[in-house]
XYZ file of C-alpha atoms in Angstrom:
772
model
C -19.164 -45.178 12.562
C -21.828 -44.652 9.945
C -24.618 -42.137 10.042
C -28.131 -43.404 10.614
C -29.404 -43.734 7.079
C -32.949 -42.844 8.182
C -31.736 -39.372 9.235
C -31.046 -37.178 6.233
C -27.973 -34.935 6.244
C -28.513 -31.246 7.152
C -29.270 -28.932 4.251
C -27.437 -25.658 3.600
C -30.552 -23.772 4.768
C -30.695 -25.659 8.047
C -26.954 -25.005 8.733
C -27.435 -21.279 7.903
C -30.376 -21.020 10.264
C -28.452 -22.701 13.064
C -25.508 -20.295 12.549
C -27.871 -17.300 12.320
C -29.642 -18.213 15.521
C -26.364 -18.637 17.466
C -25.359 -15.560 19.461
C -21.655 -16.263 18.941
C -19.618 -17.995 16.189
C -19.963 -21.791 16.382
C -17.448 -24.525 15.879
C -17.729 -27.568 13.683
C -18.111 -29.665 16.803
C -21.278 -27.758 17.771
C -22.681 -28.233 14.266
C -21.937 -31.971 14.258
C -23.543 -32.391 17.657
C -26.615 -30.390 16.646
C -27.215 -32.428 13.567
C -25.916 -35.709 14.934
C -23.227 -35.994 12.300
C -20.692 -38.633 13.287
C -17.638 -40.420 11.994
C -17.189 -40.463 8.283
C -20.196 -38.222 7.662
C -18.165 -35.240 8.986
C -16.486 -34.992 5.562
C -19.911 -34.322 4.040
C -20.535 -31.557 6.629
C -17.132 -30.064 5.821
C -17.907 -30.069 2.092
C -21.187 -28.186 2.702
C -19.363 -25.632 4.893
C -16.736 -25.118 2.173
C -19.516 -24.534 -0.400
C -21.200 -21.972 1.901
C -17.877 -20.178 2.383
C -17.244 -20.085 -1.344
C -20.748 -18.640 -1.879
C -20.007 -15.937 0.705
C -22.776 -17.154 3.000
C -20.479 -17.777 5.981
C -17.085 -16.718 7.250
C -14.480 -18.765 9.156
C -12.345 -17.678 12.115
C -10.627 -19.008 15.251
C -11.669 -19.073 18.820
C -9.791 -16.726 21.142
C -6.570 -18.465 22.221
C -7.469 -21.694 20.441
C -5.009 -22.828 17.810
C -6.902 -24.884 15.295
C -10.233 -24.288 16.974
C -11.987 -22.925 13.847
C -15.432 -21.373 13.953
C -18.024 -20.416 11.366
C -20.408 -17.503 11.407
C -22.567 -15.298 9.271
C -20.672 -12.660 7.208
C -20.109 -9.601 9.369
C -20.582 -11.460 12.631
C -18.436 -10.520 15.633
C -16.265 -12.989 17.617
C -17.380 -14.192 21.032
C -14.579 -12.156 22.687
C -13.119 -8.962 21.272
C -11.596 -5.513 21.897
C -14.023 -2.604 21.753
C -13.589 1.137 21.800
C -16.344 3.090 23.537
C -17.920 5.488 21.037
C -20.658 7.244 23.046
C -24.205 6.767 24.281
C -27.549 6.426 22.571
C -30.762 8.352 23.275
C -31.500 6.029 26.226
C -28.116 6.621 27.835
C -26.896 3.157 26.915
C -23.215 2.858 26.261
C -22.167 2.150 22.658
C -18.872 0.675 21.426
C -17.156 -0.120 18.187
C -15.239 -3.371 17.488
C -11.584 -2.510 16.696
C -11.034 -5.559 14.534
C -13.977 -4.826 12.223
C -13.037 -5.675 8.656
C -16.469 -6.121 7.114
C -18.170 -4.015 4.513
C -20.025 -0.924 5.695
C -20.727 0.012 9.266
C -20.078 -2.593 12.017
C -22.890 -3.988 14.125
C -24.170 -1.875 16.960
C -22.693 -2.976 20.296
C -24.301 -2.122 23.626
C -22.039 -2.339 26.714
C -23.800 -3.806 29.693
C -23.149 -2.044 33.063
C -22.026 -4.274 35.838
C -22.746 -2.177 38.932
C -23.962 1.388 39.219
C -23.593 3.774 36.256
C -21.350 2.862 33.407
C -18.318 5.098 33.833
C -16.511 4.334 30.604
C -15.615 7.351 28.575
C -15.519 7.709 24.736
C -12.178 6.518 23.398
C -11.540 3.954 26.103
C -10.885 0.359 25.177
C -12.152 -2.800 26.791
C -11.910 -6.538 26.300
C -15.455 -7.876 26.367
C -17.559 -10.943 25.787
C -19.887 -10.478 22.834
C -23.341 -12.014 22.296
C -25.635 -11.244 19.393
C -29.056 -9.941 20.557
C -30.599 -9.578 17.079
C -29.526 -8.899 13.520
C -26.763 -6.227 13.607
C -26.991 -5.735 17.394
C -24.670 -7.214 20.070
C -24.419 -7.109 23.818
C -20.987 -6.705 25.416
C -19.963 -7.600 28.983
C -16.624 -6.129 30.046
C -13.944 -8.599 31.017
C -11.390 -5.894 31.753
C -10.585 -2.320 30.869
C -7.526 -2.033 28.554
C -7.412 1.772 28.952
C -5.181 4.057 27.001
C -1.650 3.383 25.797
C 0.884 3.820 28.555
C -1.670 3.368 31.364
C 0.328 1.615 34.117
C -1.311 2.690 37.362
C -4.240 1.524 39.433
C -6.163 3.079 42.313
C -7.695 0.667 44.748
C -8.390 -0.477 48.307
C -5.525 -2.311 49.973
C -6.286 -5.712 51.552
C -3.455 -6.818 53.818
C -2.553 -10.516 53.749
C -3.120 -12.565 56.863
C 0.188 -14.382 56.644
C 3.738 -13.711 55.441
C 3.457 -16.320 52.736
C 0.506 -14.701 51.089
C 0.583 -11.672 48.812
C -1.471 -8.572 49.694
C -4.258 -7.488 47.375
C -5.495 -4.284 45.717
C -9.197 -4.132 44.825
C -9.633 -1.406 42.175
C -12.035 1.450 42.948
C -12.884 1.653 39.242
C -16.091 -0.361 38.904
C -14.972 -1.400 35.428
C -11.866 -3.165 36.709
C -12.671 -6.815 37.544
C -9.088 -7.933 38.276
C -7.442 -7.714 41.674
C -3.726 -7.040 41.882
C -1.226 -8.773 44.082
C 1.297 -6.787 46.105
C 4.483 -8.406 47.495
C 5.381 -7.697 51.091
C 8.280 -5.436 50.077
C 6.130 -3.348 47.734
C 3.357 -2.374 50.166
C 4.881 0.861 51.693
C 3.451 -0.273 55.018
C -0.138 0.403 53.801
C -2.896 -0.489 56.275
C -5.820 -2.692 55.587
C -8.657 -0.646 54.005
C -6.407 2.208 52.761
C -6.840 3.634 49.277
C -3.533 3.370 47.444
C -2.052 4.357 44.136
C 0.119 1.622 42.595
C 2.269 1.016 39.562
C 1.295 -2.109 37.646
C 4.396 -4.286 37.168
C 5.287 -6.282 34.030
C 3.718 -9.717 34.009
C 6.280 -12.321 35.232
C 4.182 -15.394 35.821
C 0.701 -16.789 35.720
C -1.969 -15.536 38.082
C -2.981 -12.088 39.207
C -1.017 -9.107 37.838
C 1.469 -7.570 40.229
C 1.640 -3.993 41.482
C 3.855 -1.799 43.651
C 2.309 0.823 45.853
C 3.660 4.367 45.206
C 1.244 6.453 47.311
C -1.057 5.908 50.302
C -4.066 8.128 49.746
C -6.084 7.568 52.939
C -8.513 5.120 54.453
C -11.616 4.364 52.394
C -13.772 5.386 55.332
C -12.277 8.913 55.355
C -14.361 11.301 53.302
C -11.255 13.031 51.925
C -10.458 9.826 50.114
C -13.491 10.121 47.772
C -12.128 13.230 45.975
C -8.608 11.825 45.965
C -9.767 8.609 44.337
C -11.365 10.614 41.514
C -8.286 12.786 41.171
C -5.975 9.799 40.764
C -8.365 7.717 38.655
C -8.842 10.509 36.115
C -5.196 11.671 36.168
C -6.112 15.173 37.313
C -2.822 17.134 37.628
C -2.521 18.411 41.211
C 1.040 19.522 41.927
C 2.435 22.489 40.023
C 5.933 22.326 38.567
C 8.515 24.213 40.553
C 9.016 26.646 37.638
C 5.331 27.553 37.617
C 5.301 28.139 41.374
C 8.393 30.319 41.083
C 6.793 32.340 38.286
C 3.638 32.843 40.378
C 5.689 33.754 43.396
C 7.324 36.644 41.500
C 3.966 38.111 40.549
C 3.106 41.486 42.036
C -0.010 43.733 42.093
C -0.433 45.840 38.966
C -0.175 49.674 39.094
C -2.700 51.883 37.305
C -0.296 52.981 34.546
C -2.199 53.255 31.258
C -5.117 51.199 32.487
C -8.655 52.566 32.750
C -9.409 53.534 36.377
C -12.536 51.698 37.498
C -11.810 51.823 41.235
C -14.594 54.324 42.055
C -17.236 52.635 39.921
C -18.601 50.439 42.699
C -18.323 46.996 41.141
C -19.503 44.094 43.331
C -18.937 40.306 43.123
C -21.931 37.951 43.521
C -21.051 34.300 44.084
C -22.082 31.243 46.038
C -21.540 31.237 49.801
C -18.936 28.440 49.337
C -17.125 30.070 46.371
C -13.377 29.769 46.526
C -12.422 32.320 43.838
C -13.938 35.598 42.619
C -13.162 36.291 38.977
C -16.068 38.511 37.901
C -17.652 41.697 39.183
C -20.697 43.619 37.888
C -22.243 47.146 37.984
C -25.192 48.712 36.238
C -27.086 52.007 35.922
C -29.946 53.399 33.839
C -28.422 54.631 30.599
C -28.125 58.490 30.851
C -28.178 58.742 27.057
C -31.522 60.505 26.142
C -31.608 58.556 22.913
C -31.809 55.293 24.823
C -34.832 55.986 27.032
C -35.448 53.074 29.376
C -32.113 51.476 28.449
C -29.255 50.334 30.553
C -25.450 50.630 30.912
C -23.649 47.708 32.567
C -20.079 46.791 33.258
C -18.679 43.305 33.619
C -15.105 43.165 34.980
C -13.031 40.008 34.864
C -9.703 39.273 36.560
C -6.782 40.055 34.205
C -5.230 36.641 34.259
C -3.428 37.219 30.913
C -1.210 39.826 32.597
C 0.287 37.191 34.818
C 0.067 34.065 32.625
C 2.070 34.799 29.444
C 2.108 32.539 26.386
C 4.737 29.780 26.495
C 5.722 30.406 30.157
C 5.741 27.832 32.945
C 2.396 29.032 34.292
C 0.891 28.823 30.810
C 2.121 25.310 30.313
C 0.713 24.211 33.662
C -2.649 25.842 32.992
C -2.947 24.339 29.543
C -2.187 20.879 30.914
C -5.047 21.237 33.404
C -7.480 22.927 31.008
C -9.781 23.989 33.856
C -10.181 23.905 37.621
C -11.940 20.862 39.092
C -14.425 21.273 41.898
C -15.167 18.595 44.554
C -17.333 18.869 47.671
C -14.283 19.152 49.964
C -11.627 20.784 47.729
C -10.723 22.517 44.475
C -7.930 21.429 42.164
C -7.142 24.868 40.640
C -5.952 25.601 37.131
C -3.593 28.224 38.563
C -1.443 28.312 41.748
C -3.102 29.876 44.804
C -0.893 32.992 44.565
C -3.020 33.862 41.531
C -6.305 32.025 41.870
C -6.941 33.021 45.527
C -4.950 36.270 45.638
C -3.829 38.491 42.784
C -6.524 37.276 40.325
C -9.309 37.049 42.897
C -11.459 40.217 43.022
C -11.581 40.504 46.822
C -13.353 43.508 48.324
C -11.363 46.682 48.981
C -8.273 45.406 47.190
C -6.950 46.811 43.872
C -6.990 44.231 41.112
C -6.088 44.250 37.449
C -9.064 43.452 35.219
C -10.406 43.184 31.677
C -13.762 44.906 31.532
C -16.515 45.430 29.022
C -19.002 48.251 28.979
C -22.362 47.068 27.655
C -25.303 49.203 26.501
C -28.798 47.754 26.108
C -32.107 49.216 24.993
C -35.268 48.847 27.113
C -35.922 45.483 25.530
C -32.495 44.038 26.321
C -31.046 44.275 22.807
C -27.357 45.175 22.849
C -26.709 48.587 21.301
C -22.984 48.540 21.694
C -20.012 47.515 23.827
C -16.426 48.528 24.543
C -13.567 46.615 26.126
C -10.989 48.256 28.391
C -8.038 46.995 30.462
C -8.526 48.448 33.905
C -7.773 48.570 37.607
C -10.748 48.009 39.887
C -11.645 47.743 43.566
C -14.584 45.585 44.545
C -17.077 47.437 46.772
C -18.488 44.219 48.303
C -18.383 40.426 48.228
C -22.049 39.372 48.017
C -23.713 35.999 47.910
C -26.655 35.033 45.765
C -28.819 34.567 48.834
C -27.897 38.028 50.178
C -28.693 39.740 46.899
C -32.028 37.898 46.478
C -32.995 38.647 50.065
C -32.089 42.344 49.675
C -34.258 42.848 46.563
C -37.123 41.105 48.378
C -36.779 43.398 51.371
C -34.594 41.296 53.629
C -31.420 43.410 53.920
C -28.458 42.950 56.228
C -25.616 45.238 57.273
C -23.770 44.647 53.977
C -26.628 44.875 51.534
C -28.727 47.680 53.117
C -26.584 50.571 51.781
C -26.298 48.859 48.368
C -29.929 48.051 47.534
C -30.866 51.215 45.640
C -27.438 52.141 44.183
C -26.091 48.735 43.233
C -28.591 45.900 43.506
C -31.838 47.266 41.995
C -30.067 48.596 38.876
C -28.662 45.107 38.345
C -32.154 43.624 38.490
C -33.292 46.318 36.085
C -30.813 45.282 33.385
C -31.621 41.654 34.198
C -35.302 42.104 33.369
C -34.318 43.677 30.098
C -32.004 40.785 29.239
C -34.768 38.293 30.063
C -36.956 40.000 27.470
C -34.229 39.633 24.871
C -33.699 35.997 25.818
C -37.366 35.284 25.335
C -37.304 37.087 21.972
C -34.363 34.926 20.820
C -36.230 31.771 21.801
C -33.634 29.843 23.781
C -33.823 26.305 25.020
C -35.095 26.412 28.618
C -34.196 23.190 30.316
C -34.534 23.204 34.128
C -32.084 20.573 35.306
C -32.056 20.218 39.179
C -28.575 20.291 40.660
C -27.804 18.761 44.034
C -24.909 19.241 46.423
C -23.384 17.315 49.300
C -23.447 19.179 52.618
C -20.365 18.266 54.613
C -20.136 18.409 58.376
C -17.113 19.520 60.448
C -15.362 16.146 60.122
C -15.944 16.035 56.346
C -18.745 13.467 56.459
C -21.868 14.049 54.399
C -24.632 15.409 56.614
C -27.204 15.838 53.801
C -27.740 15.871 50.076
C -29.640 19.092 49.141
C -31.149 20.603 46.044
C -29.239 23.679 44.995
C -31.451 26.792 45.021
C -32.108 28.416 41.663
C -32.660 32.129 42.357
C -33.142 35.181 40.159
C -29.813 36.406 41.464
C -28.199 33.353 39.838
C -29.908 34.115 36.558
C -28.943 37.795 36.768
C -25.258 36.907 36.792
C -25.719 34.299 34.071
C -27.400 36.793 31.719
C -24.699 39.453 32.218
C -21.975 36.832 31.640
C -23.682 35.645 28.443
C -23.858 39.193 27.144
C -20.130 39.733 27.910
C -19.271 36.435 26.177
C -21.170 37.444 23.056
C -19.401 40.845 23.015
C -15.995 39.072 23.218
C -16.762 36.814 20.309
C -18.015 39.742 18.176
C -14.920 41.811 19.002
C -12.478 39.035 18.113
C -14.222 38.555 14.773
C -14.007 42.285 13.974
C -10.395 42.426 15.038
C -9.645 39.332 12.902
C -8.176 37.495 15.835
C -8.404 33.756 16.351
C -11.367 32.899 18.576
C -11.960 29.782 20.640
C -15.759 29.619 20.322
C -17.982 27.790 22.710
C -20.176 25.877 20.175
C -23.301 23.854 20.618
C -24.701 22.023 17.641
C -28.368 21.250 16.968
C -29.585 17.719 17.685
C -28.523 15.201 15.046
C -31.174 14.049 12.596
C -31.179 10.637 14.208
C -31.782 11.994 17.714
C -34.404 14.422 16.457
C -36.345 11.609 14.727
C -36.082 9.420 17.793
C -37.562 12.323 19.822
C -40.407 12.776 17.324
C -41.208 9.068 17.487
C -41.404 9.219 21.297
C -43.453 12.431 21.519
C -45.991 11.738 18.849
C -48.063 9.150 20.837
C -48.137 11.646 23.702
C -49.697 14.234 21.485
C -46.612 16.483 21.000
C -45.371 17.528 17.561
C -41.797 18.408 16.615
C -41.885 19.757 13.091
C -40.079 17.734 10.473
C -38.448 18.930 7.250
C -37.400 22.348 8.567
C -34.433 23.805 10.447
C -34.764 23.029 14.134
C -34.803 25.941 16.498
C -34.443 25.854 20.271
C -37.788 27.542 20.826
C -39.497 24.428 19.359
C -38.133 22.346 22.220
C -39.044 24.962 24.799
C -42.616 25.108 23.533
C -42.891 21.357 23.957
C -41.590 21.626 27.518
C -44.135 24.393 28.223
C -46.958 22.257 26.809
C -45.913 19.398 29.096
C -45.842 21.577 32.248
C -48.293 20.261 34.825
C -49.087 17.084 32.860
C -48.280 13.623 34.140
C -45.609 13.085 31.458
C -43.810 16.385 32.222
C -40.759 14.750 33.820
C -40.205 12.212 31.062
C -40.604 14.840 28.347
C -37.873 16.894 29.998
C -35.650 13.820 30.092
C -36.006 12.852 26.493
C -35.581 16.472 25.243
C -32.398 16.768 27.331
C -31.002 13.539 25.917
C -31.660 14.633 22.362
C -29.268 17.613 22.737
C -25.638 17.639 21.583
C -22.727 18.419 23.897
C -21.158 21.862 23.865
C -17.467 22.041 23.111
C -14.607 24.407 22.244
C -13.777 24.919 18.589
C -12.242 27.695 16.445
C -14.765 26.905 13.735
C -17.978 28.715 14.591
C -21.296 26.932 14.227
C -23.143 29.069 16.803
C -24.671 28.031 20.095
C -27.948 26.219 19.542
C -29.221 26.171 23.147
C -28.634 29.911 23.665
C -29.868 30.737 20.122
C -26.743 32.752 19.437
C -24.801 33.051 16.227
C -21.480 33.532 17.975
C -20.415 32.803 21.547
C -17.155 32.451 23.407
C -16.126 32.083 27.019
C -14.565 35.284 28.425
C -15.725 35.454 32.033
C -13.700 32.829 33.957
C -9.963 32.848 33.005
C -8.995 31.830 36.546
C -10.597 28.447 36.002
C -10.890 27.875 32.199
C -8.024 27.947 29.766
C -10.452 28.747 26.869
C -11.266 32.074 28.568
C -7.568 32.916 28.902
C -7.198 32.427 25.094
C -10.133 34.810 24.521
C -8.531 37.429 26.809
C -5.256 37.143 24.901
C -7.023 37.560 21.564
C -8.769 40.740 22.858
C -5.549 42.206 24.163
C -3.793 41.561 20.873
C -6.635 42.663 18.662
C -7.413 45.869 20.593
C -3.803 46.788 21.306
C -4.284 46.718 25.099
C -0.709 46.040 26.039
C 1.256 42.944 27.046
C 0.052 39.391 27.408
C -1.849 39.039 24.129
C -1.568 36.202 21.586
C 1.994 36.004 20.298
C 1.942 36.644 16.509
C 5.311 34.904 16.260
C 3.981 31.712 17.924
C 0.570 31.042 16.432
C -1.442 28.470 18.268
C -3.037 25.497 16.581
C -6.528 26.406 17.787
C -8.112 23.308 16.282
C -5.903 20.920 18.226
C -6.153 23.153 21.266
C -9.972 23.109 21.113
C -10.023 19.373 21.215
C -7.481 19.334 24.020
C -9.387 21.632 26.366
C -12.698 19.960 25.539
C -11.192 16.625 26.636
C -9.956 18.325 29.849
C -13.474 19.594 30.480
C -14.963 16.135 30.059
C -12.300 14.736 32.322
C -13.217 17.249 35.004
C -16.908 16.504 34.692
C -16.268 12.742 34.993
C -14.042 13.219 38.036
C -16.541 15.485 39.784
C -19.353 13.040 39.023
C -17.380 10.070 40.377
C -16.510 11.894 43.617
C -20.123 12.955 44.076
C -21.261 9.331 43.541
C -18.967 8.121 46.301
C -20.125 10.851 48.687
C -23.740 9.864 47.990
C -22.945 6.175 48.401
C -21.306 6.914 51.708
C -24.321 8.918 52.849
C -26.798 6.197 51.820
C -24.646 3.287 53.079
C -26.241 3.806 56.491
C -29.650 3.283 54.934
C -29.268 -0.056 53.089
C -32.627 -1.755 53.267
C -34.562 1.564 53.292
C -37.361 2.217 50.756
C -37.361 5.366 48.613
C -39.574 7.033 46.089
C -37.816 7.308 42.735
C -38.223 7.999 39.039
C -36.969 5.829 36.202
C -34.298 7.911 34.565
C -33.035 5.374 32.046
C -34.387 2.240 30.441
C -31.873 -0.222 28.992
C -31.761 -3.818 28.009
C -29.781 -4.490 31.214
C -32.228 -2.885 33.699
C -33.546 0.421 34.943
C -31.644 3.473 36.121
C -33.542 5.245 38.886
C -33.176 8.670 40.524
C -34.284 9.012 44.138
C -36.759 11.802 44.924
C -35.136 12.546 48.249
C -31.495 12.995 47.317
C -31.282 12.831 43.506
C -28.952 9.813 43.847
C -28.809 7.549 40.838
C -28.565 3.763 40.853
C -29.352 0.611 38.885
C -32.198 -1.828 39.217
C -30.703 -4.893 37.398
C -33.101 -6.708 35.111
C -32.245 -9.866 36.990
C -34.300 -8.511 39.938
C -37.485 -7.744 37.926
C -40.460 -10.041 38.134
C -39.966 -13.160 36.056
C -40.779 -12.632 32.384
C -39.344 -11.958 28.947
C -38.758 -8.185 28.678
C -38.772 -6.499 25.334
C -36.781 -3.282 25.240
C -38.820 -0.637 23.315
C -36.068 1.765 22.366
C -38.405 4.324 20.792
C -40.846 4.214 23.667
C -38.081 4.142 26.337
C -39.650 1.207 28.159
C -39.302 -2.393 29.148
C -42.410 -4.553 28.489
C -43.038 -7.972 29.934
C -44.026 -10.229 26.993
C -46.321 -12.469 29.037
C -47.454 -10.191 31.817
C -47.686 -6.961 29.919
C -45.953 -5.265 32.841
C -44.314 -1.964 31.776
C -41.404 -0.006 33.107
C -41.028 3.338 31.277
C -38.866 6.420 31.403
C -40.185 8.946 33.933
C -42.383 6.427 35.736
C -42.524 6.918 39.509
C -41.616 3.745 41.414
C -40.801 2.567 44.938
C -37.372 0.987 45.362
C -35.365 -0.543 48.180
C -31.579 0.039 48.494
C -29.804 -3.287 48.308
C -26.162 -2.180 48.127
C -24.124 1.042 48.486
C -20.516 0.491 47.405
C -18.526 3.348 48.824
C -15.371 2.329 46.980
C -16.927 2.526 43.522
C -19.824 4.863 44.178
C -22.325 2.298 42.851
C -25.875 1.951 44.144
C -28.066 -1.142 43.531
C -31.809 -1.130 44.117
C -34.724 -3.521 43.833
C -38.241 -2.530 42.861
C -41.092 -2.661 45.319
C -44.684 -3.139 44.318
C -46.397 0.215 44.829
C -50.151 -0.290 44.732
C -52.933 -2.207 46.436
C -52.345 -4.669 49.227
C -48.864 -5.457 47.942
C -47.587 -1.872 48.577
C -44.140 -1.964 50.066
C -43.590 -5.689 49.362
C -40.586 -6.637 47.289
C -41.299 -8.642 44.169
C -41.227 -12.257 45.196
C -38.541 -13.907 43.141
C -39.370 -17.302 44.558
C -43.040 -17.431 43.671
C -44.621 -19.852 41.222
C -42.865 -20.138 37.885
C -43.605 -17.311 35.491
C -44.833 -17.695 31.968
C -42.418 -18.773 29.302
C -42.245 -17.258 25.887
C -41.934 -19.663 22.965
C -38.859 -19.572 20.698
C -35.741 -17.515 21.199
C -35.944 -13.948 22.647
C -37.149 -11.398 20.047
C -35.833 -8.005 19.171
C -34.193 -6.035 21.971
C -35.465 -8.582 24.422
C -34.132 -9.400 27.884
C -35.137 -11.928 30.556
C -35.138 -11.466 34.251
C -32.768 -13.740 36.148
C -35.753 -15.040 38.116
C -37.358 -16.287 34.889
C -34.224 -18.299 34.157
C -34.344 -19.791 37.646
C -37.908 -20.878 36.964
C -36.755 -23.158 34.159
C -36.329 -20.942 31.133
C -33.467 -21.462 28.670
C -30.282 -19.475 29.336
C -30.709 -16.322 27.291
C -30.359 -13.045 26.862
C -26.532 6.780 31.620
C -25.995 17.804 34.199
C -25.998 19.523 33.975
C -24.280 20.252 30.713
C -22.004 23.150 31.020
C -23.066 26.128 29.059
């Protein structure tokens, strides 16, 4: 069949433009169809493609699963389906990934992972199989087909769906929102699970076509039971719960410590100050005006910490169990402790009127809060009182009770005196002052969420924080002088890329972040102070927060940027953080304070250990967040259809993340629900802009939203925007109104279309509080 002689053959440039405009690699069939090449003229098309390949203008490949189904694409293009490894998030909170099969020159294209429902919960290092579509030159959009996970991952957590008949298999619907595949469960593998129960199952080797098979190994509880929310997070993130028998035996043999050669601190009058719902008490404080006449107006303080190192010796069963956990994990209804209860809630908990072994540091400050000196001792203490933050704050403001009345002048006011001095020193250093609201789930007697409340931020909280920071600095300094290994808590300055992105965003608003000089935390704080009381205050806080690096544990000291400190280590919570236990051991060894120090004959690889416990910390944060999301979803599930005031907390090419004013709950407004239009994603300006309508959705903007869906199993919330002004106030955007405007040509840079635009006839087109 000959080609129409009146129609000239495609040129190399035309073929290259077609390939360039395609979002995925194209096959020869698509090329022939596009240019109406038929019959014998295909050989001419093949010859042109060979020339382009020889010139390096295109690459060839194969479609996934298609033997002989060859494709052509631009050099460096990604396949239509591929395996990605999550690499992190960008300044807008969008998830980034790296193609594993990248073999091109230089850096691979940037890949954004589209969230399906709720917040993207993928963690750096996880692998997914995803569909890939090019958005613009060097930028791809990925939609997850399934999570591959880490090597050896063979378990799934999900909701059990019992089959209606004996001939049908049961089903497990995963609670992980990234898992799109259901699992079938044979009748003999169901452990008599009931419909709606959360189960833990082993994934079985594939034996035939169809859904993958699984065998239930544990029944966790019904999805409607609040206790299930924490258990889902525990199982999903592989949080170790049960302690080995050897560790429990070792803890069971532990006994209270006698005074011996320890420093006697029992008569000092140390007190603990914690939250009303605290489950462990590992720090106690005391202060007095410094009696030294050379330090007029100065202060002497003592911070005492439970002596966990006495009980948890290097290489023992308790040590191995604690290292595996890395830290305790806190949920609204329970704690998964790093140490067995015999230690965490007994011998290492500084309960009032009970003698407890401790590591303590004496701290001396001048009137301005600068540290003049410090000294560590290994002691025996007796807490004079267990106080709460609210009690202490009330007492200093004149609202005493039976416990605080006799302590106000002798214990509480001196603590506030040293606190004021430390605040002066903090201001002198120029720290980063980010006020990040923290919310908590208030549980009723039956474990259901009664309310979501904003946690109070009192001066009594800050008092303890400042004393703990001072003790942590003293520990790092002492380890350096003693030439002992130190597990620093490091926090790097913002990367040059993030700093520049922040400059670009702030400049149009009239804020200036100096360029060409070393960044200091005070510069960010000054910007936040300038924004105070202005309409853009909230969004400025958001973008400054997102520009910051994550803190981590590392034996190589780079300082702590946020606290404006040259050296910093965690010393004050060895009950719940393994890093603090390492610091205690270093102090004991370096100062010759007895048994339980670092073993010189078994040196630790602190570099590997730092990475290990940093990963454990991230795992705990993710598990706590996931459980909190499910509690919030359960609380809001009774209010589907209700309207809420909210702020846009994230702007992505896939939609808007919003945070409710009332509860602080986060959810997604999918771009498919926005008014019909093309939407350009302005990455620098953190906004979506309708090409035809000019409608803007920007970071920090206050909006009205309606809750469409609250998925308790996954913790995902979906919202739709409501119009918030004029006579349309409270009315949902009408997705069925007259067709919206169309933009000519293919979508431009970082552009997205609402689903409603597509329905109107358009062409199918195109995520703390950080722990200190």
